[in-house]
Amino acid sequence: MEWADFFLVATTTLGFIITCKHLIHVLNWVWVMFLRLPKQLKQYGSWAVITGSTDGIGKAMSFELASQGLNLLLIGRNPTKLEATSKEIRDKYHVEVKILVLDMQYVKGEEMGKLIVEAIDGLDVGLVVNSAGLAYPYARFFHEVDAELMDAVVKVNVEGLTWVTKAVLPGMIKKKKGAIVNIGSGSTFVLPSYPLVTLYAATKAYLAMFSRCISLEYKHHGIDIQCQIPLFVSTKMSKMGSSLFVPTPEMYSKSCTRWIGYENLVVPYFLHSLQGFLISAIPDALVDSFMLRYFLYFRRRGFLKDSKIKGSKASSTSEANITP
């Protein structure tokens, strides 16, 4: 065989192998995204614990799990919202619902763990959804983040999730089954950077690594631990309306439950997965540049809104002081 013939055969073979590899990836994506059967979540236990259960993804997940017959322990910081959510779920799905008022921003970690252990005592807890999270009110440079906001973001996003997980693991180990779902962020998995929202993205990066590691630690105990990665969802935190690539929390939660018990790091919503694929094809430098300009714009808007609010308050105070 001449060199030219060998080169032609080699490149054709290599091209065929690469094409087959990509085809297998596409077929696997279609399988897991649309065709693979979801697990029966009640097999883990009859109770689910959900943090951040009164808004956004956490609230939508509460309703979705109740629709599958799971009893719920709802954890949140607002007692009024917790009572309203629990009543709505009971009336609609006729499951048991308990509540635990817990503000992760102000409760120490060990105390938080004790409160959760007491709340789940006697319950067959099979599933935990760590959905509580805290972000900046608007984008800003790291040196502009005040101490109170820094402490709050770390407490809720890192310490809260860690102590909730530590509190529920012994019961799952004892019965040799359970599932823990941690709601992460596309800022740590899909995007190469998240400038001006740095601390939030860093805490979510902790969550992704934490999930991967303990998934390996407890897999042999029958415990499935998973980090689910959303991109933008139409919630109070994102401040975005719903659209094709920005699902409502209800739409998103339906995708979430299909993935529970499978891979340890997933992008459950199919259009977010498609977005991730498209973003990965763009050089990181271009994505970084776009993200920086994008958040600089929202930083300017946020500071302008803040200055107007402060000006309005100052004006009101001044008028009050001169009123006879």
CSV table of C-alpha atoms in Angstrom, one decimal:
chain,number,residue,atom,x,y,z
A,1,MET,CA,0.0,0.0,0.0
A,2,GLU,CA,1.4,3.4,-1.0
A,3,TRP,CA,1.7,6.2,1.5
A,4,ALA,CA,-1.1,8.2,0.0
A,5,ASP,CA,-3.4,5.2,0.2
A,6,PHE,CA,-2.4,4.5,3.8
A,7,PHE,CA,-3.0,8.1,4.7
A,8,LEU,CA,-6.5,8.0,3.1
A,9,VAL,CA,-7.5,4.8,4.9
A,10,ALA,CA,-6.1,6.1,8.3
A,11,THR,CA,-7.9,9.5,8.1
A,12,THR,CA,-11.2,7.8,6.9
A,13,THR,CA,-11.0,5.4,9.8
A,14,LEU,CA,-10.3,8.1,12.3
A,15,GLY,CA,-13.1,10.2,11.0
A,16,PHE,CA,-15.5,7.2,11.2
A,17,ILE,CA,-14.4,6.6,14.9
A,18,ILE,CA,-15.0,10.3,15.8
A,19,THR,CA,-18.3,10.3,14.1
A,20,CYS,CA,-19.4,7.1,15.9
A,21,LYS,CA,-18.3,8.6,19.2
A,22,HIS,CA,-20.3,11.8,18.7
A,23,LEU,CA,-23.3,9.7,17.5
A,24,ILE,CA,-23.1,7.6,20.6
A,25,HIS,CA,-23.1,10.7,22.8
A,26,VAL,CA,-26.2,12.1,21.0
A,27,LEU,CA,-28.1,8.8,21.3
A,28,ASN,CA,-27.2,8.6,25.0
A,29,TRP,CA,-28.3,12.2,25.5
A,30,VAL,CA,-31.7,11.4,23.9
A,31,TRP,CA,-32.0,8.2,26.0
A,32,VAL,CA,-31.3,9.8,29.4
A,33,MET,CA,-33.2,13.0,28.6
A,34,PHE,CA,-36.4,11.7,27.1
A,35,LEU,CA,-36.6,7.8,27.2
A,36,ARG,CA,-35.1,6.6,30.4
A,37,LEU,CA,-37.7,5.8,33.1
A,38,PRO,CA,-37.5,7.8,36.3
A,39,LYS,CA,-37.0,6.0,39.5
A,40,GLN,CA,-39.9,5.5,41.9
A,41,LEU,CA,-38.9,8.0,44.6
A,42,LYS,CA,-41.1,6.4,47.3
A,43,GLN,CA,-38.7,3.4,47.2
A,44,TYR,CA,-36.2,5.6,49.1
A,45,GLY,CA,-38.6,6.3,51.9
A,46,SER,CA,-42.0,7.9,52.5
A,47,TRP,CA,-40.8,11.4,53.5
A,48,ALA,CA,-38.9,14.1,51.7
A,49,VAL,CA,-37.1,17.1,53.2
A,50,ILE,CA,-36.9,20.3,51.2
A,51,THR,CA,-35.0,23.4,52.1
A,52,GLY,CA,-35.9,26.7,50.5
A,53,SER,CA,-39.4,25.3,50.1
A,54,THR,CA,-41.5,28.5,49.9
A,55,ASP,CA,-40.1,30.0,46.7
A,56,GLY,CA,-38.7,29.1,43.3
A,57,ILE,CA,-37.3,25.7,42.6
A,58,GLY,CA,-37.7,24.5,46.2
A,59,LYS,CA,-41.4,25.3,46.3
A,60,ALA,CA,-42.0,23.7,42.8
A,61,MET,CA,-40.1,20.6,43.9
A,62,SER,CA,-42.3,20.4,47.0
A,63,PHE,CA,-45.4,20.2,44.9
A,64,GLU,CA,-43.9,17.8,42.4
A,65,LEU,CA,-42.8,15.4,45.1
A,66,ALA,CA,-46.2,15.6,46.9
A,67,SER,CA,-47.8,14.8,43.6
A,68,GLN,CA,-45.9,11.5,43.7
A,69,GLY,CA,-47.3,10.7,47.1
A,70,LEU,CA,-44.3,11.7,49.3
A,71,ASN,CA,-44.9,13.3,52.7
A,72,LEU,CA,-43.0,16.5,53.2
A,73,LEU,CA,-40.9,18.3,55.8
A,74,LEU,CA,-40.7,21.8,54.5
A,75,ILE,CA,-37.8,24.0,55.8
A,76,GLY,CA,-37.8,27.8,55.4
A,77,ARG,CA,-37.2,31.0,57.2
A,78,ASN,CA,-40.7,32.6,56.8
A,79,PRO,CA,-43.4,30.9,59.0
A,80,THR,CA,-46.2,32.6,57.1
A,81,LYS,CA,-45.1,31.3,53.8
A,82,LEU,CA,-44.4,27.9,55.2
A,83,GLU,CA,-47.9,27.6,56.7
A,84,ALA,CA,-49.5,28.8,53.4
A,85,THR,CA,-47.4,26.4,51.3
A,86,SER,CA,-48.0,23.4,53.5
A,87,LYS,CA,-51.8,24.1,53.6
A,88,GLU,CA,-51.9,24.4,49.8
A,89,ILE,CA,-50.0,21.1,49.4
A,90,ARG,CA,-52.2,19.2,51.9
A,91,ASP,CA,-55.4,20.5,50.3
A,92,LYS,CA,-54.2,19.5,46.8
A,93,TYR,CA,-52.4,16.2,47.3
A,94,HIS,CA,-53.7,15.0,50.8
A,95,VAL,CA,-50.2,14.1,52.0
A,96,GLU,CA,-48.7,14.7,55.4
A,97,VAL,CA,-46.7,18.0,55.7
A,98,LYS,CA,-44.6,19.2,58.6
A,99,ILE,CA,-42.7,22.5,58.7
A,100,LEU,CA,-39.5,23.7,60.4
A,101,VAL,CA,-38.9,27.4,60.6
A,102,LEU,CA,-35.1,27.8,60.2
A,103,ASP,CA,-33.2,30.9,59.0
A,104,MET,CA,-29.8,29.5,58.0
A,105,GLN,CA,-28.3,32.9,57.9
A,106,TYR,CA,-28.6,33.3,61.7
A,107,VAL,CA,-28.5,29.8,63.2
A,108,LYS,CA,-25.1,28.3,64.0
A,109,GLY,CA,-24.2,25.1,62.1
A,110,GLU,CA,-24.2,22.7,64.9
A,111,GLU,CA,-27.5,24.1,66.3
A,112,MET,CA,-29.0,23.8,62.7
A,113,GLY,CA,-28.0,20.2,62.6
A,114,LYS,CA,-29.7,19.4,66.0
A,115,LEU,CA,-32.9,21.1,64.9
A,116,ILE,CA,-33.1,19.1,61.8
A,117,VAL,CA,-32.3,15.8,63.6
A,118,GLU,CA,-35.1,16.6,66.0
A,119,ALA,CA,-37.5,17.4,63.2
A,120,ILE,CA,-36.9,14.2,61.3
A,121,ASP,CA,-37.0,11.9,64.4
A,122,GLY,CA,-39.4,9.1,63.7
A,123,LEU,CA,-39.8,10.0,60.0
A,124,ASP,CA,-38.8,7.6,57.2
A,125,VAL,CA,-36.8,10.2,55.3
A,126,GLY,CA,-35.8,8.9,51.9
A,127,LEU,CA,-35.1,12.0,49.9
A,128,VAL,CA,-33.6,15.4,50.7
A,129,VAL,CA,-33.6,18.4,48.3
A,130,ASN,CA,-31.2,21.1,49.3
A,131,SER,CA,-32.7,24.1,47.4
A,132,ALA,CA,-32.1,27.0,49.8
A,133,GLY,CA,-29.7,29.5,48.3
A,134,LEU,CA,-28.7,33.1,48.5
A,135,ALA,CA,-27.3,35.4,45.8
A,136,TYR,CA,-26.4,39.1,45.5
A,137,PRO,CA,-29.2,41.6,45.2
A,138,TYR,CA,-27.4,42.7,42.0
A,139,ALA,CA,-23.9,42.2,40.5
A,140,ARG,CA,-20.9,44.0,42.1
A,141,PHE,CA,-17.2,43.7,42.4
A,142,PHE,CA,-15.9,41.5,45.2
A,143,HIS,CA,-14.5,44.4,47.2
A,144,GLU,CA,-18.0,46.0,47.1
A,145,VAL,CA,-19.7,43.1,48.9
A,146,ASP,CA,-20.3,44.1,52.5
A,147,ALA,CA,-19.5,41.8,55.4
A,148,GLU,CA,-23.1,41.0,56.2
A,149,LEU,CA,-23.8,39.8,52.6
A,150,MET,CA,-20.6,37.8,52.5
A,151,ASP,CA,-21.5,36.0,55.8
A,152,ALA,CA,-25.0,35.4,54.6
A,153,VAL,CA,-24.1,33.9,51.2
A,154,VAL,CA,-21.5,31.6,52.8
A,155,LYS,CA,-23.8,30.6,55.7
A,156,VAL,CA,-26.8,29.7,53.5
A,157,ASN,CA,-25.0,28.2,50.4
A,158,VAL,CA,-22.2,26.3,52.1
A,159,GLU,CA,-22.8,25.9,55.9
A,160,GLY,CA,-26.6,25.3,55.6
A,161,LEU,CA,-26.4,22.6,53.0
A,162,THR,CA,-23.5,20.9,54.7
A,163,TRP,CA,-25.2,20.6,58.1
A,164,VAL,CA,-28.5,19.5,56.5
A,165,THR,CA,-26.7,16.7,54.7
A,166,LYS,CA,-24.8,15.7,57.9
A,167,ALA,CA,-28.1,15.5,59.8
A,168,VAL,CA,-29.9,13.2,57.4
A,169,LEU,CA,-27.0,10.8,56.5
A,170,PRO,CA,-27.0,8.6,59.6
A,171,GLY,CA,-30.7,7.6,59.1
A,172,MET,CA,-30.0,6.8,55.4
A,173,ILE,CA,-26.9,4.8,56.3
A,174,LYS,CA,-28.9,2.8,58.8
A,175,LYS,CA,-31.6,1.7,56.4
A,176,LYS,CA,-29.1,1.4,53.4
A,177,LYS,CA,-31.0,3.7,51.1
A,178,GLY,CA,-31.7,7.3,50.4
A,179,ALA,CA,-31.2,10.1,47.9
A,180,ILE,CA,-29.9,13.7,48.3
A,181,VAL,CA,-30.3,16.3,45.6
A,182,ASN,CA,-28.3,19.5,45.8
A,183,ILE,CA,-29.4,22.4,43.5
A,184,GLY,CA,-26.3,23.9,42.0
A,185,SER,CA,-25.7,26.5,39.4
A,186,GLY,CA,-24.6,26.8,35.8
A,187,SER,CA,-22.1,29.3,36.9
A,188,THR,CA,-19.9,26.4,38.1
A,189,PHE,CA,-20.4,23.8,35.4
A,190,VAL,CA,-21.6,25.4,32.1
A,191,LEU,CA,-19.9,28.8,32.2
A,192,PRO,CA,-16.1,29.3,32.5
A,193,SER,CA,-16.6,32.3,34.8
A,194,TYR,CA,-19.2,34.3,36.6
A,195,PRO,CA,-17.6,37.7,37.3
A,196,LEU,CA,-19.2,40.3,39.6
A,197,VAL,CA,-21.2,37.5,41.3
A,198,THR,CA,-18.0,35.8,42.4
A,199,LEU,CA,-18.8,34.7,45.9
A,200,TYR,CA,-22.2,33.1,44.9
A,201,ALA,CA,-20.4,31.2,42.1
A,202,ALA,CA,-17.7,30.1,44.4
A,203,THR,CA,-20.1,28.7,47.0
A,204,LYS,CA,-21.9,26.8,44.3
A,205,ALA,CA,-18.6,25.4,43.1
A,206,TYR,CA,-18.2,24.0,46.6
A,207,LEU,CA,-21.6,22.4,46.3
A,208,ALA,CA,-20.7,20.6,43.1
A,209,MET,CA,-17.4,19.2,44.5
A,210,PHE,CA,-19.1,18.3,47.8
A,211,SER,CA,-21.8,16.4,45.9
A,212,ARG,CA,-19.3,14.5,43.8
A,213,CYS,CA,-17.1,13.5,46.7
A,214,ILE,CA,-19.8,12.3,49.1
A,215,SER,CA,-21.6,10.5,46.2
A,216,LEU,CA,-18.5,8.2,46.1
A,217,GLU,CA,-18.3,7.9,49.8
A,218,TYR,CA,-21.9,6.8,50.3
A,219,LYS,CA,-22.8,5.0,47.1
A,220,HIS,CA,-22.0,1.6,48.6
A,221,HIS,CA,-24.5,2.4,51.4
A,222,GLY,CA,-27.3,2.6,48.8
A,223,ILE,CA,-27.4,6.5,49.0
A,224,ASP,CA,-27.7,8.4,45.7
A,225,ILE,CA,-26.2,11.9,45.9
A,226,GLN,CA,-26.6,14.2,43.0
A,227,CYS,CA,-25.9,17.9,42.1
A,228,GLN,CA,-28.4,19.2,39.6
A,229,ILE,CA,-27.3,22.2,37.5
A,230,PRO,CA,-29.9,24.8,36.4
A,231,LEU,CA,-29.1,27.7,34.2
A,232,PHE,CA,-31.6,30.6,34.4
A,233,VAL,CA,-35.0,29.7,35.8
A,234,SER,CA,-37.8,32.2,36.2
A,235,THR,CA,-37.5,32.8,40.0
A,236,LYS,CA,-37.3,35.8,42.4
A,237,MET,CA,-33.5,35.2,42.6
A,238,SER,CA,-33.0,35.4,38.8
A,239,LYS,CA,-35.5,38.2,38.4
A,240,MET,CA,-36.2,36.9,34.9
A,241,GLY,CA,-39.5,36.2,33.1
A,242,SER,CA,-40.1,32.7,31.6
A,243,SER,CA,-39.1,32.1,28.0
A,244,LEU,CA,-37.9,29.2,25.8
A,245,PHE,CA,-34.6,28.8,27.6
A,246,VAL,CA,-35.8,30.2,31.0
A,247,PRO,CA,-38.4,27.7,32.3
A,248,THR,CA,-40.8,28.3,35.1
A,249,PRO,CA,-39.9,26.5,38.4
A,250,GLU,CA,-42.8,24.1,37.8
A,251,MET,CA,-41.4,23.1,34.3
A,252,TYR,CA,-37.9,22.8,35.7
A,253,SER,CA,-39.0,20.6,38.7
A,254,LYS,CA,-40.6,18.1,36.4
A,255,SER,CA,-37.2,17.6,34.7
A,256,CYS,CA,-35.5,17.4,38.1
A,257,THR,CA,-37.4,14.4,39.4
A,258,ARG,CA,-36.6,12.3,36.2
A,259,TRP,CA,-32.9,12.4,37.1
A,260,ILE,CA,-33.0,11.6,40.8
A,261,GLY,CA,-30.9,8.5,41.6
A,262,TYR,CA,-28.8,8.5,38.5
A,263,GLU,CA,-25.6,10.4,37.6
A,264,ASN,CA,-24.0,12.6,40.3
A,265,LEU,CA,-23.7,15.8,38.3
A,266,VAL,CA,-26.4,16.6,35.8
A,267,VAL,CA,-28.1,19.3,33.8
A,268,PRO,CA,-31.7,18.1,34.0
A,269,TYR,CA,-33.6,20.6,31.8
A,270,PHE,CA,-33.0,19.6,28.1
A,271,LEU,CA,-32.8,23.2,26.7
A,272,HIS,CA,-30.3,24.1,29.4
A,273,SER,CA,-28.3,21.0,28.3
A,274,LEU,CA,-28.5,22.3,24.7
A,275,GLN,CA,-27.4,25.7,25.9
A,276,GLY,CA,-24.4,24.2,27.6
A,277,PHE,CA,-23.4,22.3,24.5
A,278,LEU,CA,-23.5,25.5,22.4
A,279,ILE,CA,-21.6,27.5,25.0
A,280,SER,CA,-18.9,24.9,25.2
A,281,ALA,CA,-18.3,25.4,21.5
A,282,ILE,CA,-17.4,29.1,22.0
A,283,PRO,CA,-13.9,30.0,23.2
A,284,ASP,CA,-13.7,30.8,26.9
A,285,ALA,CA,-12.2,34.2,26.3
A,286,LEU,CA,-15.3,35.3,24.3
A,287,VAL,CA,-17.7,33.9,26.9
A,288,ASP,CA,-15.7,35.6,29.7
A,289,SER,CA,-15.8,39.0,27.9
A,290,PHE,CA,-19.5,38.7,27.3
A,291,MET,CA,-20.2,37.7,30.9
A,292,LEU,CA,-18.2,40.6,32.3
A,293,ARG,CA,-20.0,43.2,30.1
A,294,TYR,CA,-23.4,41.5,30.9
A,295,PHE,CA,-22.9,41.8,34.7
A,296,LEU,CA,-21.3,45.3,34.5
A,297,TYR,CA,-24.6,46.4,32.9
A,298,PHE,CA,-26.6,44.9,35.8
A,299,ARG,CA,-24.2,46.4,38.3
A,300,ARG,CA,-24.9,49.9,36.9
A,301,ARG,CA,-28.6,49.3,37.0
A,302,GLY,CA,-28.4,48.0,40.6
A,303,PHE,CA,-26.4,51.0,41.9
A,304,LEU,CA,-28.7,53.4,40.1
A,305,LYS,CA,-31.8,51.8,41.7
A,306,ASP,CA,-30.0,51.8,45.1
A,307,SER,CA,-29.1,55.5,44.8
A,308,LYS,CA,-32.8,56.4,43.9
A,309,ILE,CA,-34.1,54.5,46.9
A,310,LYS,CA,-31.6,56.1,49.3
A,311,GLY,CA,-32.4,59.5,47.8
A,312,SER,CA,-36.1,58.9,48.3
A,313,LYS,CA,-35.5,57.9,51.9
A,314,ALA,CA,-33.3,60.9,52.6
A,315,SER,CA,-36.0,63.2,51.1
A,316,SER,CA,-38.7,61.6,53.3
A,317,THR,CA,-36.6,62.0,56.4
A,318,SER,CA,-35.9,65.6,55.6
A,319,GLU,CA,-39.6,66.4,55.0
A,320,ALA,CA,-40.4,64.7,58.3
A,321,ASN,CA,-37.9,66.8,60.2
A,322,ILE,CA,-39.3,70.1,58.9
A,323,THR,CA,-42.9,69.2,59.4
A,324,PRO,CA,-44.3,71.5,62.2
